[in-house]
Short mmCIF file of N, CA and C in Angstrom, two decimals:
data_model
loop_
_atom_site.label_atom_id
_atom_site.label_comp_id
_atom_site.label_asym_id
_atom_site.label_seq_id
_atom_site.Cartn_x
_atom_site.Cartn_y
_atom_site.Cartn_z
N UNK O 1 0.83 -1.17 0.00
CA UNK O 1 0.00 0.00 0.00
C UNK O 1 0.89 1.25 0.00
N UNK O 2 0.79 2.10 -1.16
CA UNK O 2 1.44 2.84 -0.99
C UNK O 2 1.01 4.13 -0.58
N UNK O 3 1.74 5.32 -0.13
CA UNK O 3 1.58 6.62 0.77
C UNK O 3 1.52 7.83 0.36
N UNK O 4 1.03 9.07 -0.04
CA UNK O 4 1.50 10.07 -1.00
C UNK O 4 1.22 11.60 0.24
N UNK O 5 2.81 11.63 0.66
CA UNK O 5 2.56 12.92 1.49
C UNK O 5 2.63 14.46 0.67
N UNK O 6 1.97 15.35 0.51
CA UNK O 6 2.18 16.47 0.10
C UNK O 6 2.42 17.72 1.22
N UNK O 7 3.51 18.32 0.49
CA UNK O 7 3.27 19.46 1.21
C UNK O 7 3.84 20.77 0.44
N UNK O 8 3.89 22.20 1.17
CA UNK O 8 4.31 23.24 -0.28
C UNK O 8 3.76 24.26 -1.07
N UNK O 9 2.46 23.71 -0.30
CA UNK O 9 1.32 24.85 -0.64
C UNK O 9 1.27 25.76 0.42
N UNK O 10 0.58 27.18 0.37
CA UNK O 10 0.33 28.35 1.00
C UNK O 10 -0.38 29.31 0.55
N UNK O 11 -0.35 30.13 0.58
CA UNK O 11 -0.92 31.64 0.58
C UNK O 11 -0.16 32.36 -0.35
N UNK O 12 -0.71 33.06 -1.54
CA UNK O 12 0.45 33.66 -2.65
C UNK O 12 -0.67 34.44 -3.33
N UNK O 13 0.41 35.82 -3.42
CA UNK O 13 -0.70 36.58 -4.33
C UNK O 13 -0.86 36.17 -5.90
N UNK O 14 -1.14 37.25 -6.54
CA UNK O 14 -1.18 36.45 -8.13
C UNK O 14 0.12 36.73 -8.64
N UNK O 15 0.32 35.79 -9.14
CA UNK O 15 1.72 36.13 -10.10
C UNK O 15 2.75 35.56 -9.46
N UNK O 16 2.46 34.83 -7.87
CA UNK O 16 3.18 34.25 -7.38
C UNK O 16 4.63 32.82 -8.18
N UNK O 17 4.81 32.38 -7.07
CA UNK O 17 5.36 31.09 -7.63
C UNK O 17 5.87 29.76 -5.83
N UNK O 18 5.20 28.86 -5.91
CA UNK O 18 5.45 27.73 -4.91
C UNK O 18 6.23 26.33 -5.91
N UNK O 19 7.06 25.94 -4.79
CA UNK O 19 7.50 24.15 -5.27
C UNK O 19 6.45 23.50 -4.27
N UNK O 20 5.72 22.52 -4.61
CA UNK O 20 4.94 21.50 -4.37
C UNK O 20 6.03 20.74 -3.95
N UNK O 21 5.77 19.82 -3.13
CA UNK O 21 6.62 18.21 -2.85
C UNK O 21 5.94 17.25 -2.82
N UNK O 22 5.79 15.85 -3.28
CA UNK O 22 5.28 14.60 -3.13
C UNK O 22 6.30 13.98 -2.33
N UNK O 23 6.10 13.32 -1.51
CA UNK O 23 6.57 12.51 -1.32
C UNK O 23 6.32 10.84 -1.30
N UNK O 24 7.16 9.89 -2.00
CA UNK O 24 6.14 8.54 -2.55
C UNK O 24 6.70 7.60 -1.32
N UNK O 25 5.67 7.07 -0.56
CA UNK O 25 6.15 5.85 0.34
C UNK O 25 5.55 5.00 0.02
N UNK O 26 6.58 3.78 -0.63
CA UNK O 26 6.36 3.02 -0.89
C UNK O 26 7.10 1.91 -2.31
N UNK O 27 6.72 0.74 -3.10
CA UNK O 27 7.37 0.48 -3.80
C UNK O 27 7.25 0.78 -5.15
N UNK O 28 6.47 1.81 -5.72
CA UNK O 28 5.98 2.17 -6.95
C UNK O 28 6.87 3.52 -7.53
N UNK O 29 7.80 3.66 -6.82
CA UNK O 29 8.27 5.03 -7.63
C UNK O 29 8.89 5.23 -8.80
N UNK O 30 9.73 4.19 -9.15
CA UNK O 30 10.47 3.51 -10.26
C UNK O 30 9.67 2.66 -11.34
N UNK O 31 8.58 2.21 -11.15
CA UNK O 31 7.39 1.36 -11.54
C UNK O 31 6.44 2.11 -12.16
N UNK O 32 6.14 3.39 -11.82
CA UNK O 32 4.56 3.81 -12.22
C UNK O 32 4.83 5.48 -13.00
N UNK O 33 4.14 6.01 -13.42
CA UNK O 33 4.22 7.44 -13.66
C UNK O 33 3.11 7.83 -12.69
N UNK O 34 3.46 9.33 -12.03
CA UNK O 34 3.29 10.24 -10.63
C UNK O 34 2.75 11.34 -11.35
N UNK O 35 1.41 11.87 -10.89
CA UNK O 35 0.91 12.90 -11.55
C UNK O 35 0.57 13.48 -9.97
N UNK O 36 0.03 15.01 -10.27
CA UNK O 36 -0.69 16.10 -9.78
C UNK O 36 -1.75 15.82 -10.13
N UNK O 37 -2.54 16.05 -8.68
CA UNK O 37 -4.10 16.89 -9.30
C UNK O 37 -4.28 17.56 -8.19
N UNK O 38 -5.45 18.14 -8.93
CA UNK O 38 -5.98 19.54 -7.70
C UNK O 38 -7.53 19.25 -7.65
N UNK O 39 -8.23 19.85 -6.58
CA UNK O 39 -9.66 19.56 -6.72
C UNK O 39 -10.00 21.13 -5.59
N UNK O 40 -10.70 21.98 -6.11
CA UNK O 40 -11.45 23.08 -6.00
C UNK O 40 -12.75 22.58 -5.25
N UNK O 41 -13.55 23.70 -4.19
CA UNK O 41 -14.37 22.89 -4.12
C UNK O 41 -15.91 23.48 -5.30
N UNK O 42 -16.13 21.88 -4.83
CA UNK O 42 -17.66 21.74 -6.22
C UNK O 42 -17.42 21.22 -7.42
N UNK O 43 -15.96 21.29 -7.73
CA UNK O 43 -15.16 20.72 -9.01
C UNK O 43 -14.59 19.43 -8.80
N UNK O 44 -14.51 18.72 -9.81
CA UNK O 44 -13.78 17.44 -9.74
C UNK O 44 -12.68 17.73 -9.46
N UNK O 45 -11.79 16.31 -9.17
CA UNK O 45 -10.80 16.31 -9.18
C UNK O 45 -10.37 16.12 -10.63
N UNK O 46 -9.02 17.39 -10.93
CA UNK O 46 -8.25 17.10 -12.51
C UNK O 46 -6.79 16.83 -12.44
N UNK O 47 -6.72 16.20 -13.08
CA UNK O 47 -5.30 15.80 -13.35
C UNK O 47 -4.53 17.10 -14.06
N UNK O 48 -3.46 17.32 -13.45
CA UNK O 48 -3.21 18.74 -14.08
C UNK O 48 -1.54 18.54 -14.70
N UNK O 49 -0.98 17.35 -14.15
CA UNK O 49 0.66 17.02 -14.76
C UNK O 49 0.59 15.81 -14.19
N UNK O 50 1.67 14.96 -15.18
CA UNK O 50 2.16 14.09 -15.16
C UNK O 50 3.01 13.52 -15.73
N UNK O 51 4.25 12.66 -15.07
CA UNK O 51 5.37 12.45 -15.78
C UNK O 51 5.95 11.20 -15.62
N UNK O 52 6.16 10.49 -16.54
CA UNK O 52 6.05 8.93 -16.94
C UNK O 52 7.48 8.39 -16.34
N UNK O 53 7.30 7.26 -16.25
CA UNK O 53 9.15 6.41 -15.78
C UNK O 53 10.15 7.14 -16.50
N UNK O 54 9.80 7.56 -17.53
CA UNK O 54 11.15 7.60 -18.79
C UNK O 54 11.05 9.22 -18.88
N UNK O 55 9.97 9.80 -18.35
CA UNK O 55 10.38 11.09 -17.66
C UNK O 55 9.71 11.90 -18.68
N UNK O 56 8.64 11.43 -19.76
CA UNK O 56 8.06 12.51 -20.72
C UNK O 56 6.93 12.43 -19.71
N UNK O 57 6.85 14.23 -19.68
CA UNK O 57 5.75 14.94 -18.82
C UNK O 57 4.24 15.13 -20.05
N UNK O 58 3.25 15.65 -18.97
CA UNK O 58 2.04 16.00 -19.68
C UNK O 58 1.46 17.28 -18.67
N UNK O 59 0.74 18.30 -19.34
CA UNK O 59 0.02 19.15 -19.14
C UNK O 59 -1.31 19.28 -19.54
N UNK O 60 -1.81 19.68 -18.36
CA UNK O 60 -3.68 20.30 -18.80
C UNK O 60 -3.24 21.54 -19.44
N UNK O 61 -3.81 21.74 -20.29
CA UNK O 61 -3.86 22.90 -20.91
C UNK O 61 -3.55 24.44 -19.88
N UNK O 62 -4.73 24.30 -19.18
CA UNK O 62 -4.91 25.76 -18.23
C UNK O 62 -3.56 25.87 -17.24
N UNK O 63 -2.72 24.72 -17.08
CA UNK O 63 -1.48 25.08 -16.42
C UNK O 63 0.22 24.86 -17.36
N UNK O 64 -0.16 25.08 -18.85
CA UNK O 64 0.78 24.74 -19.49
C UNK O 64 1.72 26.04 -19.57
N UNK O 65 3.41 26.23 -19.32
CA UNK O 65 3.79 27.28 -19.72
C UNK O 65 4.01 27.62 -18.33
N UNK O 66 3.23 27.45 -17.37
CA UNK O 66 3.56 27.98 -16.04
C UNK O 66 3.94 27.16 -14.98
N UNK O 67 3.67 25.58 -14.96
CA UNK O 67 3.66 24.41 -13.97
C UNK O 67 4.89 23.75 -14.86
N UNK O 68 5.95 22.97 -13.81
CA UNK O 68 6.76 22.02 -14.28
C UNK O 68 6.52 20.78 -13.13
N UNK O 69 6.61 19.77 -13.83
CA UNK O 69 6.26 18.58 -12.82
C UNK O 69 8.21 18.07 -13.43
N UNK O 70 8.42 17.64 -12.49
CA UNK O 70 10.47 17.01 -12.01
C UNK O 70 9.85 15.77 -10.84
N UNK O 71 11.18 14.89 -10.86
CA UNK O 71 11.36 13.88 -10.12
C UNK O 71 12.83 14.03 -9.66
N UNK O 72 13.28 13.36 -8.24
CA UNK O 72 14.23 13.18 -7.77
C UNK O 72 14.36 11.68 -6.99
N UNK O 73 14.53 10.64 -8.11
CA UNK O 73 14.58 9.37 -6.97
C UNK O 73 14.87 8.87 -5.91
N UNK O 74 16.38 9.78 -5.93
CA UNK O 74 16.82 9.43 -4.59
C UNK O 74 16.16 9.82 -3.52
N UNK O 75 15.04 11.03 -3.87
CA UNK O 75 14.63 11.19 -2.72
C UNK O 75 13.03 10.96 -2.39
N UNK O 76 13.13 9.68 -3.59
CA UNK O 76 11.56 9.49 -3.75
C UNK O 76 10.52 10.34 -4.06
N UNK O 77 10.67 11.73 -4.39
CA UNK O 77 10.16 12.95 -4.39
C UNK O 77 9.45 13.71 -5.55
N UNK O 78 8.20 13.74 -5.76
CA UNK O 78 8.25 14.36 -7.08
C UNK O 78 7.98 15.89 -6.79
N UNK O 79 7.87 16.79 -7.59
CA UNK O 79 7.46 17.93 -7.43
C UNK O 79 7.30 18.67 -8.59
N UNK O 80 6.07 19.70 -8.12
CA UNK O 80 5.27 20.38 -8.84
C UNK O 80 5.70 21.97 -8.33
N UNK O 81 6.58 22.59 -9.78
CA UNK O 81 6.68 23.61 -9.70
C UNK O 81 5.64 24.85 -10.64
N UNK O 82 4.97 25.68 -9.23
CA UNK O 82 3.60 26.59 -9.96
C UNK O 82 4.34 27.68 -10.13
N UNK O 83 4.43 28.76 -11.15
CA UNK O 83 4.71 30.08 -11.54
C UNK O 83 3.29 30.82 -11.94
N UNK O 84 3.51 31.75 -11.65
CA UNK O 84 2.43 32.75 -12.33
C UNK O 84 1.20 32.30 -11.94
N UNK O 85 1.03 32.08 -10.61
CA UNK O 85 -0.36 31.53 -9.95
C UNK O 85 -0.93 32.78 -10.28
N UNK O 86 -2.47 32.24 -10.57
CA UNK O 86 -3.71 32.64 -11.03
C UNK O 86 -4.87 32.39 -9.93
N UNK O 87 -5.59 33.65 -9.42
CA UNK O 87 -6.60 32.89 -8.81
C UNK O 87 -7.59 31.80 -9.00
N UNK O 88 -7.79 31.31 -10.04
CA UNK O 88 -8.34 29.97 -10.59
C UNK O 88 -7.69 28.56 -10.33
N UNK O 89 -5.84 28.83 -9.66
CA UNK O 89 -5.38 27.76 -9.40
C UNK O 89 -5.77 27.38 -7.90
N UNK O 90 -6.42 28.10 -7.55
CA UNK O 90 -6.70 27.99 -5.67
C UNK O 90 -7.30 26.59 -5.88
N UNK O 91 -6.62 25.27 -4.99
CA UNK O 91 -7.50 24.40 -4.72
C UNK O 91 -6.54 23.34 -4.08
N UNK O 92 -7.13 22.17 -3.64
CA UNK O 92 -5.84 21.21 -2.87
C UNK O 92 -5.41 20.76 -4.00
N UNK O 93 -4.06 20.53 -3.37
CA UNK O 93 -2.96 19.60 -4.73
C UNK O 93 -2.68 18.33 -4.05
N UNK O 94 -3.38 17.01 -5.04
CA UNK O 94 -3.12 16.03 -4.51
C UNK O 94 -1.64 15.35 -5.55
N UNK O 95 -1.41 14.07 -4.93
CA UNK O 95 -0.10 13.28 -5.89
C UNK O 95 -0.99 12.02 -5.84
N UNK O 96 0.06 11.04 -7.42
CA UNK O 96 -0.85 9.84 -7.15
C UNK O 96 -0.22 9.48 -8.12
N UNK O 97 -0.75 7.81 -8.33
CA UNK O 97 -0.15 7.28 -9.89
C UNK O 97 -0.90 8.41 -10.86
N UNK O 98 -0.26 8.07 -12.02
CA UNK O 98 0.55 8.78 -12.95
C UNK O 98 -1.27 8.13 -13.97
N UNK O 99 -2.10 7.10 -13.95
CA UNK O 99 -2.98 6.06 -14.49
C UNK O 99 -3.05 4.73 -13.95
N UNK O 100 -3.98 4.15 -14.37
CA UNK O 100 -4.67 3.26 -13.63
C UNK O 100 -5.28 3.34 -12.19
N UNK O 101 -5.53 1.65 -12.00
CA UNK O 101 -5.82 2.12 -10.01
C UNK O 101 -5.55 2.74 -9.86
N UNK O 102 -5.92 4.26 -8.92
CA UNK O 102 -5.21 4.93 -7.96
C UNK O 102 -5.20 4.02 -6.88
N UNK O 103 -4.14 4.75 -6.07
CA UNK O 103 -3.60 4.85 -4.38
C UNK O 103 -4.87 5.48 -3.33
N UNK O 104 -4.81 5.37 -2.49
CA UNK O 104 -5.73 6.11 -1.75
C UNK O 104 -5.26 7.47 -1.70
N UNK O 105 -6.23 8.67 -1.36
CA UNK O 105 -5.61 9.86 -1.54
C UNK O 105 -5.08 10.34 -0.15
N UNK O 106 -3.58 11.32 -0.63
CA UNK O 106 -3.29 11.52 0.97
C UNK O 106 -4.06 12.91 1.11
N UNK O 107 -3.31 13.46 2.27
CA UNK O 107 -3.83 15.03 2.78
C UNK O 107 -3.92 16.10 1.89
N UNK O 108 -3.30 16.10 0.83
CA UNK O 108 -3.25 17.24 0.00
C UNK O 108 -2.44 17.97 0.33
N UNK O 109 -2.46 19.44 -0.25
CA UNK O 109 -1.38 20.82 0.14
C UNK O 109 -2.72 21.69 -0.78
N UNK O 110 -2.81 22.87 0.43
CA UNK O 110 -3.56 23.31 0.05
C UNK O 110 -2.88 24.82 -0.91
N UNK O 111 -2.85 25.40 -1.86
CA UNK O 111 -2.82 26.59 -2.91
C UNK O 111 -3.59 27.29 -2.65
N UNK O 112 -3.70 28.62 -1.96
CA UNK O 112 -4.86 29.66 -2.80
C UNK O 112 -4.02 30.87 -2.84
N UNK O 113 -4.26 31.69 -4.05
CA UNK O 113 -4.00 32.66 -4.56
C UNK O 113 -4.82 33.56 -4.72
N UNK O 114 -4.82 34.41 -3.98
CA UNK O 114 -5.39 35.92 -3.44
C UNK O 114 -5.03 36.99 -3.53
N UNK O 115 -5.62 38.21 -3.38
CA UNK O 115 -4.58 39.52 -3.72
C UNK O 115 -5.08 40.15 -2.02
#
């Protein structure tokens, strides 16, 4: 069973910029592709990045140009770097496989961007 701690989120005006952290516990880090999502409330949860074993990433459209999703194995770690936060990005940022089954979801990190 694997674990997905987030943390990294805060309080940022617009135009800001935060690093996200995942952290993966467990045996899937080398095995699976690790995405972001965020979920607003009243909105689904969306997949907003993700980046495969072999390290080709993907973007939702509405965060392309401003979000980089990176990995660091050694430290089991993925992370989601936000630039140019928008108040529309306000919402929790979860981690998780990358497709298929998900994991159970952890705590999130919460984003909101305010002026």
């Amino acid at each position: 069973q694997e674990e997905f701690v987030e943390s990294g989120g805060g309080l940022v005006q617009p135009g800001g910029s935060l690093r996200l952290s995942c952290l993966v516990i467990g045996n899937i880090f080398n095995g699976y592709g690790i995405a972001w999502y965020r979920q607003a409330p009243g909105k689904q949860r969306q997949l907003v990045a993700r980046i495969r074993t072999n390290g080709i990433t993907y973007y939702e459209d509405s965060v392309k140009g401003r979000f980089t999703i990176s990995r660091d194995s050694g430290a089991s770690t993925v992370y989601l770097q936000v630039n140019n936060l928008k108040p529309e990005d306000t919402a929790v940022y979860y981690c998780n496989k990358g497709g298929g089954p998900l994991d159970p979801w952890g705590q999130g990190t919460q984003v909101t961007v305010s002026a």
